[in-house]
């Protein structure tokens, strides 16, 4: 039976880590800062404001801790107050906050940290002095004005917009200002307008199961605040029509086949809705079992930013996990079916399985594929695409791209192109230029928004095509899968090498590439003969996955 101990057993050992991120030196100019790399190591010239989200878990512990160690503890209250005071100190004049560079004026960071401060305000406002309360209310008002008048313009990122809607609903309740609720429903409409008929919520160019769980959490909070059945139905569709297919037989979830490569799962939304949506009950059982046995990516793999974020979600989930619900449910994960054949053509995902195996492939990401042995409940094959060294760059067919596959029950054929890997990194020279821009032209929010779009294109969505092509045929047989690849290239293009490793990514995403036990599984893939490819401008290779 689900209970809160799974989440608390994972979250509580991380509390000392989170508190240690906070500058607790009352004599320090950075007293209350959660960016330890800034205040302790003195790396960087500004704090990352998003880390002030640490206010949320500390407030939660002060209010809800069941062990008695942190609940109503004076030191915890002092540190929460100090962290809020530092949040106020680093707030820009227009109410915004910076994450990556001065004068960034990030809509996302402002909403994100504001959600934590609103939670703290609701719980500690009667325990702080009048002066601090007034300062807090003034800063909240400035941040609220900023987010009301500005939107995230560089992409449709549904999990962000769901957070924004949640915060605006909270602001509407706290301030009794109907403008915020009106904006929240416009934001929800934007999410649902971009929700695919296939069920998934848009994340940049496609669907990403990991980030969809975070989107579902914020949407579930919106449902709790509004009671709007339309929100519940959208969430239900996203889970039962789409997300359920990406829980794996070995206990893992999501990964590189998604648009943002993420395998993190946020349990809060499923715990909140397990009495409303039949699939959520089974999902919470899956999460409990596989957090406990280490199959799911969890807090022990996180960096500081996502440790704070995911720990908070675990703490929230623990409150709803206490609720009893009957064990009986008629929902089964698709991987339990003896025959599965599901295509999500809009986002490129193809799911095939039988009594022996379960496979997930994305033809819009070059045919990236995972195959699981259902009997042994383990990953047996993984192909993240081809990566070639060409001169001083790396190219891959893993880049998200439009392609027209030929799909039938037992065979899929498609072509994919190769693009330069997006590996843009900050250098000392680039950092100098960025700081000069930040202190001059980027003081203008209009210019900053244009600059942010450029950065997103450079880091995530920009594509430089090369004269290489993959033609792939995948045959799904009763006893296995056969993958036949033919790679062709232009005669003037020279390939220096085939880069093959356990993990490889076309785009670096901050919330991907966290370690799990599956990283340790040996997967055998054939290494291409690059001399043959260069000599003949073409090469064919076949990989077979067989089951007894």
Coordinates of C-alpha atoms in Angstrom, one line a residue:
X1 CA 0.0 0.0 0.0
X2 CA 1.3 3.5 -0.8
X3 CA 2.4 5.6 2.1
X4 CA 4.5 8.6 2.7
X5 CA 7.6 6.7 3.9
X6 CA 9.0 6.1 0.4
X7 CA 9.3 9.8 -0.3
X8 CA 10.4 10.8 3.1
X9 CA 13.0 8.1 3.3
X10 CA 14.5 9.6 0.1
X11 CA 14.0 13.3 0.9
X12 CA 15.0 13.5 4.6
X13 CA 18.6 12.4 4.0
X14 CA 19.0 15.3 1.6
X15 CA 17.8 17.9 4.1
X16 CA 21.3 18.5 5.5
X17 CA 22.5 18.9 1.9
X18 CA 19.9 21.5 1.1
X19 CA 20.5 23.5 4.4
X20 CA 24.2 23.4 3.7
X21 CA 23.6 25.2 0.4
X22 CA 22.3 28.2 2.4
X23 CA 24.5 30.9 3.8
X24 CA 23.6 30.8 7.5
X25 CA 26.2 33.3 8.5
X26 CA 24.2 36.2 9.9
X27 CA 27.2 38.5 9.6
X28 CA 27.6 37.8 5.9
X29 CA 26.5 40.1 3.1
X30 CA 25.0 37.0 1.4
X31 CA 23.2 35.8 4.5
X32 CA 20.2 33.8 3.1
X33 CA 21.7 32.9 -0.3
X34 CA 21.2 29.4 -1.5
X35 CA 23.9 29.5 -4.2
X36 CA 26.8 28.0 -2.3
X37 CA 29.1 28.1 -5.4
X38 CA 28.6 31.9 -5.3
X39 CA 28.7 32.7 -1.5
X40 CA 31.2 30.0 -0.3
X41 CA 33.3 29.0 -3.3
X42 CA 33.1 32.5 -4.8
X43 CA 32.7 31.1 -8.2
X44 CA 30.8 33.6 -10.4
X45 CA 30.0 37.2 -10.1
X46 CA 26.3 36.9 -9.3
X47 CA 24.0 34.4 -7.5
X48 CA 21.6 32.1 -9.3
X49 CA 18.3 33.4 -8.1
X50 CA 16.4 30.1 -9.0
X51 CA 18.2 28.4 -6.0
X52 CA 16.1 30.6 -3.7
X53 CA 13.5 28.0 -4.3
X54 CA 15.1 26.3 -1.3
X55 CA 12.7 28.5 0.7
X56 CA 10.0 26.0 -0.2
X57 CA 11.4 22.8 1.3
X58 CA 12.6 24.6 4.4
X59 CA 9.2 26.1 5.0
X60 CA 7.6 22.7 4.4
X61 CA 9.8 21.1 7.0
X62 CA 9.1 23.9 9.5
X63 CA 5.4 23.4 9.1
X64 CA 5.0 19.7 8.4
X65 CA 8.0 17.7 9.7
X66 CA 6.7 14.5 11.3
X67 CA 9.9 13.7 13.1
X68 CA 9.8 16.8 15.3
X69 CA 13.3 17.8 14.4
X70 CA 12.5 20.6 12.1
X71 CA 8.8 21.5 12.9
X72 CA 8.4 24.9 14.5
X73 CA 12.2 25.0 14.9
X74 CA 13.4 28.6 15.5
X75 CA 16.6 28.1 13.5
X76 CA 14.6 26.9 10.4
X77 CA 12.3 29.9 10.7
X78 CA 15.2 32.2 11.0
X79 CA 16.8 30.7 7.8
X80 CA 13.6 30.8 5.8
X81 CA 13.2 34.5 6.8
X82 CA 16.9 35.2 5.8
X83 CA 16.4 33.4 2.5
X84 CA 13.3 35.5 1.7
X85 CA 15.2 38.7 2.7
X86 CA 18.0 37.7 0.3
X87 CA 15.5 37.0 -2.4
X88 CA 14.2 40.6 -1.9
X89 CA 17.8 41.9 -1.9
X90 CA 18.6 40.5 -5.4
X91 CA 15.2 41.4 -7.0
X92 CA 15.5 43.7 -10.0
X93 CA 13.8 47.1 -9.9
X94 CA 11.0 45.9 -12.2
X95 CA 10.3 42.9 -9.9
X96 CA 12.1 40.2 -11.9
X97 CA 15.1 38.0 -11.0
X98 CA 18.2 36.7 -12.8
X99 CA 19.4 33.2 -13.2
X100 CA 22.2 33.2 -15.8
X101 CA 23.4 36.8 -16.3
X102 CA 22.9 40.3 -14.9
X103 CA 19.7 42.0 -16.1
X104 CA 18.4 38.8 -17.5
X105 CA 14.9 39.5 -16.1
X106 CA 13.8 35.9 -16.3
X107 CA 10.1 35.3 -16.4
X108 CA 10.6 31.7 -15.5
X109 CA 12.9 32.4 -12.5
X110 CA 10.6 35.0 -11.2
X111 CA 7.5 32.7 -11.3
X112 CA 9.5 29.8 -9.9
X113 CA 10.9 31.6 -6.9
X114 CA 7.7 33.5 -6.3
X115 CA 5.9 30.2 -5.9
X116 CA 8.2 29.3 -3.0
X117 CA 7.9 32.7 -1.4
X118 CA 4.1 32.6 -1.7
X119 CA 4.1 29.2 0.1
X120 CA 6.3 30.7 2.8
X121 CA 4.1 33.8 3.1
X122 CA 1.0 31.7 3.6
X123 CA 2.7 29.8 6.4
X124 CA 5.0 32.2 8.3
X125 CA 3.3 35.6 7.9
X126 CA 2.0 35.4 11.5
X127 CA 5.4 34.5 12.8
X128 CA 7.5 37.3 11.4
X129 CA 7.7 41.0 12.5
X130 CA 5.7 43.7 10.8
X131 CA 8.7 45.2 9.0
X132 CA 9.7 41.9 7.4
X133 CA 6.1 41.2 6.5
X134 CA 5.8 44.5 4.8
X135 CA 9.0 44.0 2.9
X136 CA 7.9 40.6 1.8
X137 CA 4.5 41.9 0.6
X138 CA 6.1 44.7 -1.3
X139 CA 8.5 42.3 -3.1
X140 CA 5.7 39.9 -3.9
X141 CA 3.7 42.8 -5.3
X142 CA 6.6 43.8 -7.5
X143 CA 7.2 40.3 -8.7
X144 CA 3.5 39.8 -9.3
X145 CA 3.3 43.0 -11.5
X146 CA 6.3 41.7 -13.5
X147 CA 4.9 38.3 -14.3
X148 CA 1.4 39.7 -15.0
X149 CA 2.9 42.0 -17.6
X150 CA 5.4 39.6 -19.2
X151 CA 5.4 36.2 -20.8
X152 CA 8.0 33.6 -21.7
X153 CA 8.3 34.2 -25.4
X154 CA 11.1 32.0 -26.7
X155 CA 9.3 28.7 -26.9
X156 CA 6.2 26.8 -25.8
X157 CA 7.3 24.8 -22.7
X158 CA 4.2 23.4 -21.2
X159 CA 5.6 22.6 -17.8
X160 CA 6.8 26.2 -17.4
X161 CA 3.4 27.5 -18.4
X162 CA 1.6 25.2 -16.0
X163 CA 3.8 26.6 -13.2
X164 CA 2.9 30.1 -14.3
X165 CA -0.8 29.3 -14.2
X166 CA -0.5 27.8 -10.8
X167 CA 1.2 30.8 -9.4
X168 CA -1.3 33.2 -10.9
X169 CA -4.2 31.2 -9.3
X170 CA -2.4 31.4 -6.0
X171 CA -1.9 35.2 -6.5
X172 CA -5.6 35.6 -7.3
X173 CA -6.5 33.8 -4.1
X174 CA -4.1 35.8 -1.9
X175 CA -4.7 39.2 -3.4
X176 CA -8.4 38.8 -4.4
X177 CA -7.4 40.3 -7.7
X178 CA -9.3 38.7 -10.6
X179 CA -6.7 39.7 -13.2
X180 CA -4.4 37.0 -12.0
X181 CA -7.0 34.2 -12.3
X182 CA -7.9 35.5 -15.7
X183 CA -4.3 35.3 -16.8
X184 CA -4.0 31.8 -15.3
X185 CA -6.9 30.5 -17.4
X186 CA -5.4 32.1 -20.5
X187 CA -2.1 30.2 -19.8
X188 CA -4.0 27.0 -19.3
X189 CA -5.8 27.6 -22.6
X190 CA -2.3 28.0 -24.2
X191 CA -1.2 24.6 -22.8
X192 CA -4.3 22.8 -23.9
X193 CA -4.3 24.5 -27.3
X194 CA -0.8 23.0 -27.9
X195 CA -1.8 19.6 -26.4
X196 CA -1.5 17.0 -29.1
X197 CA -4.6 14.9 -30.0
X198 CA -2.1 12.1 -29.0
X199 CA -2.3 13.3 -25.4
X200 CA 1.1 14.9 -24.9
X201 CA 1.9 18.4 -23.8
X202 CA 4.4 20.4 -26.0
X203 CA 8.0 20.7 -24.7
X204 CA 10.0 22.7 -27.3
X205 CA 9.6 20.6 -30.5
X206 CA 7.8 17.6 -29.2
X207 CA 6.8 15.3 -26.3
X208 CA 9.0 14.6 -23.3
X209 CA 7.7 12.1 -20.7
X210 CA 9.9 13.4 -17.9
X211 CA 8.9 17.0 -18.1
X212 CA 5.3 15.9 -18.7
X213 CA 5.2 14.6 -15.1
X214 CA 6.2 18.0 -13.9
X215 CA 3.6 19.6 -16.0
X216 CA 1.0 17.2 -14.6
X217 CA 2.0 18.2 -11.1
X218 CA 1.4 21.9 -11.6
X219 CA -1.8 21.2 -13.5
X220 CA -3.0 19.0 -10.6
X221 CA -2.4 22.0 -8.3
X222 CA -4.4 24.1 -10.7
X223 CA -7.2 21.5 -10.5
X224 CA -7.2 21.6 -6.7
X225 CA -7.4 25.4 -6.7
X226 CA -10.2 25.6 -9.2
X227 CA -12.1 22.3 -9.2
X228 CA -12.3 22.7 -13.0
X229 CA -13.2 19.3 -14.5
X230 CA -11.8 20.4 -17.9
X231 CA -8.3 20.5 -16.3
X232 CA -8.8 17.0 -14.9
X233 CA -9.9 15.6 -18.3
X234 CA -6.8 17.1 -20.0
X235 CA -4.6 15.5 -17.4
X236 CA -6.3 12.2 -17.7
X237 CA -5.9 12.2 -21.5
X238 CA -2.2 13.1 -21.1
X239 CA -1.7 10.1 -18.8
X240 CA -3.9 7.4 -20.2
X241 CA -3.5 8.1 -23.9
X242 CA 0.3 8.9 -23.8
X243 CA 2.4 8.9 -20.7
X244 CA 1.5 5.4 -19.5
X245 CA 3.4 3.9 -22.5
X246 CA 6.7 5.2 -21.2
X247 CA 6.9 3.3 -17.9
X248 CA 9.3 0.5 -18.6
X249 CA 9.2 -3.2 -17.6
X250 CA 12.5 -2.9 -15.7
X251 CA 11.1 -0.1 -13.5
X252 CA 12.7 2.8 -15.3
X253 CA 10.9 5.6 -17.1
X254 CA 11.4 8.0 -20.0
X255 CA 14.7 9.0 -21.4
X256 CA 16.5 9.9 -24.5
X257 CA 13.6 9.3 -26.9
X258 CA 11.8 12.3 -25.5
X259 CA 12.2 15.8 -26.9
X260 CA 14.3 16.9 -23.8
X261 CA 15.9 13.5 -23.0
X262 CA 14.6 13.4 -19.4
X263 CA 14.0 10.4 -17.2
X264 CA 13.1 12.3 -14.0
X265 CA 9.6 11.6 -12.6
X266 CA 7.7 14.1 -10.4
X267 CA 5.3 12.1 -8.3
X268 CA 3.2 14.9 -6.8
X269 CA 0.6 15.1 -9.4
X270 CA -0.1 11.3 -9.5
X271 CA -0.4 11.2 -5.7
X272 CA -2.8 14.2 -5.8
X273 CA -5.0 12.7 -8.5
X274 CA -4.9 9.0 -7.6
X275 CA -8.5 9.0 -6.4
X276 CA -9.6 10.8 -9.6
X277 CA -7.7 9.1 -12.4
X278 CA -7.5 5.3 -12.4
X279 CA -4.0 5.2 -14.0
X280 CA -2.5 7.3 -11.2
X281 CA -3.0 4.6 -8.6
X282 CA -0.9 2.2 -10.6
X283 CA 1.7 4.9 -11.4
X284 CA 2.1 5.7 -7.7
X285 CA 2.6 2.0 -6.9
X286 CA 5.2 1.9 -9.8
X287 CA 7.0 5.0 -8.4
X288 CA 7.1 3.7 -4.8
X289 CA 8.5 0.3 -5.8
X290 CA 11.1 1.7 -8.2
X291 CA 12.2 4.6 -6.1
X292 CA 12.8 2.1 -3.3
X293 CA 14.7 -0.4 -5.4
X294 CA 16.8 2.3 -7.2
X295 CA 15.4 1.7 -10.7
X296 CA 14.0 5.2 -11.1
X297 CA 16.3 8.3 -11.3
X298 CA 15.9 9.9 -7.9
X299 CA 17.4 12.5 -5.5
X300 CA 20.7 10.7 -5.1
X301 CA 21.6 11.5 -8.7
X302 CA 20.6 15.1 -8.7
X303 CA 22.6 18.3 -8.9
X304 CA 21.8 21.2 -6.5
X305 CA 19.2 22.8 -8.8
X306 CA 17.1 19.7 -9.3
X307 CA 17.8 18.3 -5.9
X308 CA 15.9 21.2 -4.4
X309 CA 13.1 21.0 -6.9
X310 CA 12.6 17.2 -6.8
X311 CA 13.0 17.0 -3.0
X312 CA 10.2 19.5 -2.6
X313 CA 8.0 17.5 -4.9
X314 CA 8.7 14.4 -2.8
X315 CA 7.8 16.2 0.3
X316 CA 4.5 17.4 -1.2
X317 CA 3.8 13.9 -2.6
X318 CA 4.3 12.4 0.9
X319 CA 1.3 14.4 2.2
X320 CA -1.1 12.9 -0.4
X321 CA 0.5 9.4 -0.3
X322 CA -0.9 9.0 3.2
X323 CA -4.5 8.8 1.7
X324 CA -5.9 5.3 1.5
X325 CA -7.4 4.0 -1.7
X326 CA -8.7 0.6 -2.7
X327 CA -6.2 -1.7 -4.4
X328 CA -8.5 -2.8 -7.1
X329 CA -8.0 -1.0 -10.4
X330 CA -8.6 -2.1 -14.0
X331 CA -5.7 -0.1 -15.3
X332 CA -2.6 -2.0 -16.7
X333 CA 0.6 -0.5 -18.0
X334 CA 0.9 -1.1 -21.7
X335 CA 4.1 -3.1 -21.2
X336 CA 1.9 -5.7 -19.4
X337 CA 0.0 -6.4 -22.6
X338 CA 0.8 -9.5 -24.6
X339 CA 0.6 -7.5 -27.8
X340 CA 1.2 -3.8 -28.1
X341 CA 1.2 -1.6 -31.2
X342 CA 0.9 2.1 -30.6
X343 CA 2.1 5.0 -32.9
X344 CA 2.4 8.6 -31.8
X345 CA 3.2 9.9 -35.3
X346 CA 3.0 13.6 -34.4
X347 CA 5.9 13.4 -32.1
X348 CA 7.6 10.3 -33.7
X349 CA 7.2 7.7 -31.0
X350 CA 6.5 4.1 -31.9
X351 CA 5.8 1.5 -29.2
X352 CA 5.8 -2.2 -30.1
X353 CA 5.8 -5.3 -27.9
X354 CA 4.6 -8.8 -27.3
X355 CA 5.0 -11.4 -24.6
X356 CA 8.8 -11.3 -24.9
X357 CA 9.8 -7.7 -25.4
X358 CA 8.8 -4.1 -25.1
X359 CA 10.3 -1.4 -27.3
X360 CA 10.1 2.3 -27.7
X361 CA 11.5 4.1 -30.8
X362 CA 11.4 7.7 -32.0
X363 CA 11.7 8.1 -35.8
X364 CA 11.9 11.9 -35.4
X365 CA 15.1 11.5 -33.4
X366 CA 16.9 9.3 -35.9
X367 CA 15.3 6.0 -34.8
X368 CA 16.6 6.2 -31.2
X369 CA 15.3 3.0 -29.6
X370 CA 15.1 1.1 -26.3
X371 CA 14.3 -2.6 -26.0
X372 CA 13.4 -4.4 -22.8
X373 CA 13.2 -8.1 -22.0
X374 CA 9.8 -8.5 -20.3
X375 CA 10.6 -11.9 -18.7
X376 CA 13.9 -10.7 -17.1
X377 CA 12.6 -7.1 -16.6
X378 CA 15.8 -5.5 -18.0
X379 CA 17.1 -3.3 -20.7
X380 CA 18.7 -5.4 -23.4
X381 CA 19.3 -2.9 -26.2
X382 CA 19.7 0.8 -26.5
X383 CA 20.6 2.9 -29.6
X384 CA 20.9 6.7 -29.2
X385 CA 21.7 7.3 -32.8
X386 CA 24.9 7.7 -34.8
X387 CA 27.6 10.3 -33.9
X388 CA 30.4 11.0 -36.3
X389 CA 33.5 13.2 -35.9
X390 CA 34.0 15.4 -38.9
X391 CA 36.9 17.8 -38.7
X392 CA 36.4 19.8 -35.5
X393 CA 32.8 19.0 -35.0
X394 CA 30.4 16.2 -34.2
X395 CA 27.3 15.4 -36.2
X396 CA 24.4 13.1 -35.4
X397 CA 21.1 11.9 -36.7
X398 CA 19.6 12.2 -33.2
X399 CA 18.5 15.8 -33.7
X400 CA 14.7 16.2 -33.7
X401 CA 13.6 16.4 -37.3
X402 CA 10.6 16.0 -39.6
X403 CA 10.5 12.7 -41.5
X404 CA 7.8 10.6 -43.2
X405 CA 8.0 7.0 -42.1
X406 CA 6.4 4.0 -43.7
X407 CA 4.7 2.1 -40.9
X408 CA 2.9 -1.2 -40.7
X409 CA 2.4 -3.7 -38.0
X410 CA 5.8 -5.5 -38.2
X411 CA 8.0 -3.1 -40.1
X412 CA 9.0 0.6 -40.1
X413 CA 11.1 2.4 -42.7
X414 CA 12.3 5.9 -42.6
X415 CA 15.2 8.3 -43.4
X416 CA 17.0 10.7 -41.1
X417 CA 19.5 13.5 -41.8
X418 CA 22.6 14.4 -39.8
X419 CA 23.1 17.7 -38.0
X420 CA 25.8 19.3 -36.0
X421 CA 25.6 18.5 -32.3
X422 CA 24.6 21.6 -30.3
X423 CA 27.5 21.8 -27.9
X424 CA 27.8 25.6 -27.4
X425 CA 29.7 26.3 -24.2
X426 CA 30.6 29.4 -22.4
X427 CA 34.2 30.5 -22.8
X428 CA 36.1 33.3 -21.0
X429 CA 35.8 35.5 -24.2
X430 CA 32.1 34.8 -24.6
X431 CA 31.6 35.5 -20.9
X432 CA 33.3 38.9 -21.2
X433 CA 31.0 39.8 -24.2
X434 CA 27.9 38.5 -22.3
X435 CA 28.7 40.7 -19.2
X436 CA 29.3 43.8 -21.4
X437 CA 26.0 43.2 -23.1
X438 CA 24.3 42.5 -19.8
X439 CA 25.5 45.8 -18.3
X440 CA 24.5 47.8 -21.3
X441 CA 22.0 46.8 -24.0
X442 CA 20.4 44.0 -22.0
X443 CA 19.1 46.4 -19.5
X444 CA 16.2 46.7 -21.9
X445 CA 13.7 43.8 -21.4
X446 CA 12.8 44.0 -25.1
X447 CA 16.4 43.5 -26.1
X448 CA 16.9 40.8 -23.5
X449 CA 13.9 38.8 -24.9
X450 CA 15.4 38.9 -28.4
X451 CA 18.8 37.9 -27.0
X452 CA 17.2 35.0 -25.1
X453 CA 15.6 33.7 -28.3
X454 CA 19.0 33.7 -29.9
X455 CA 20.5 31.8 -27.0
X456 CA 17.8 29.2 -27.2
X457 CA 18.4 28.7 -30.9
X458 CA 22.1 28.3 -30.3
X459 CA 21.7 25.9 -27.4
X460 CA 18.6 23.9 -28.3
X461 CA 16.8 24.3 -31.6
X462 CA 19.3 25.6 -34.2
X463 CA 20.2 23.0 -36.8
X464 CA 23.2 22.9 -39.3
X465 CA 22.6 20.0 -41.8
X466 CA 25.4 17.8 -43.2
X467 CA 25.5 15.7 -46.3
X468 CA 24.9 12.4 -44.5
X469 CA 21.8 10.3 -44.4
X470 CA 20.5 7.2 -42.6
X471 CA 18.0 4.9 -44.1
X472 CA 16.7 2.6 -41.4
X473 CA 14.4 -0.4 -41.5
X474 CA 13.1 -2.0 -38.2
X475 CA 11.5 -5.4 -38.3
X476 CA 9.5 -6.5 -35.3
X477 CA 9.4 -10.3 -35.2
X478 CA 7.9 -12.7 -32.7
X479 CA 11.4 -13.6 -31.3
X480 CA 13.2 -10.4 -31.7
X481 CA 13.9 -7.2 -33.6
X482 CA 16.1 -6.6 -36.6
X483 CA 17.5 -3.1 -37.3
X484 CA 19.0 -2.6 -40.8
X485 CA 20.8 0.7 -41.4
X486 CA 22.3 2.1 -44.6
X487 CA 24.4 5.3 -44.2
X488 CA 25.3 7.3 -47.2
X489 CA 27.3 10.5 -47.5
X490 CA 28.5 13.0 -50.0
X491 CA 31.7 12.1 -51.8
X492 CA 33.4 15.3 -50.7
X493 CA 32.7 14.7 -47.0
X494 CA 35.3 12.9 -44.9
X495 CA 34.3 11.2 -41.7
X496 CA 37.0 11.0 -39.1
X497 CA 35.5 8.6 -36.7
X498 CA 32.4 6.8 -35.3
X499 CA 31.8 8.0 -31.7
X500 CA 30.1 5.2 -29.8
X501 CA 29.4 5.3 -26.1
X502 CA 26.7 4.3 -23.6
X503 CA 25.2 7.8 -23.6
X504 CA 25.2 10.4 -26.3
X505 CA 23.1 13.5 -26.8
X506 CA 22.5 15.9 -29.7
X507 CA 21.5 18.7 -27.3
X508 CA 22.5 19.3 -23.8
X509 CA 19.5 19.6 -21.5
X510 CA 20.0 20.7 -17.9
X511 CA 17.6 18.1 -16.5
X512 CA 18.8 15.1 -18.5
X513 CA 21.8 12.7 -18.3
X514 CA 21.4 11.8 -14.6
X515 CA 22.9 8.5 -13.6
X516 CA 20.8 5.4 -13.2
X517 CA 21.7 1.7 -12.8
X518 CA 20.9 1.1 -16.5
X519 CA 24.0 3.1 -17.4
X520 CA 26.0 0.1 -16.1
X521 CA 24.4 -2.4 -18.4
X522 CA 26.6 -3.5 -21.3
X523 CA 24.9 -2.9 -24.6
X524 CA 26.6 -4.4 -27.7
X525 CA 26.4 -2.3 -30.9
X526 CA 28.4 -2.7 -34.0
X527 CA 31.1 -0.1 -34.6
X528 CA 31.1 1.1 -38.2
X529 CA 34.1 0.6 -40.5
X530 CA 34.8 4.3 -41.2
X531 CA 37.3 3.4 -43.9
X532 CA 34.6 1.6 -45.9
X533 CA 32.2 4.5 -45.4
X534 CA 34.8 7.0 -46.7
X535 CA 35.9 4.8 -49.6
X536 CA 32.4 3.8 -50.8
X537 CA 30.4 6.8 -49.5
X538 CA 28.0 4.2 -48.1
X539 CA 27.9 1.4 -45.5
X540 CA 25.2 -1.0 -44.3
X541 CA 25.0 -2.5 -40.8
X542 CA 22.5 -4.8 -39.1
X543 CA 21.9 -5.2 -35.4
X544 CA 19.7 -8.1 -34.1
X545 CA 18.1 -8.4 -30.7
X546 CA 16.9 -11.9 -30.2
X547 CA 14.7 -13.5 -27.5
X548 CA 14.5 -17.3 -26.8

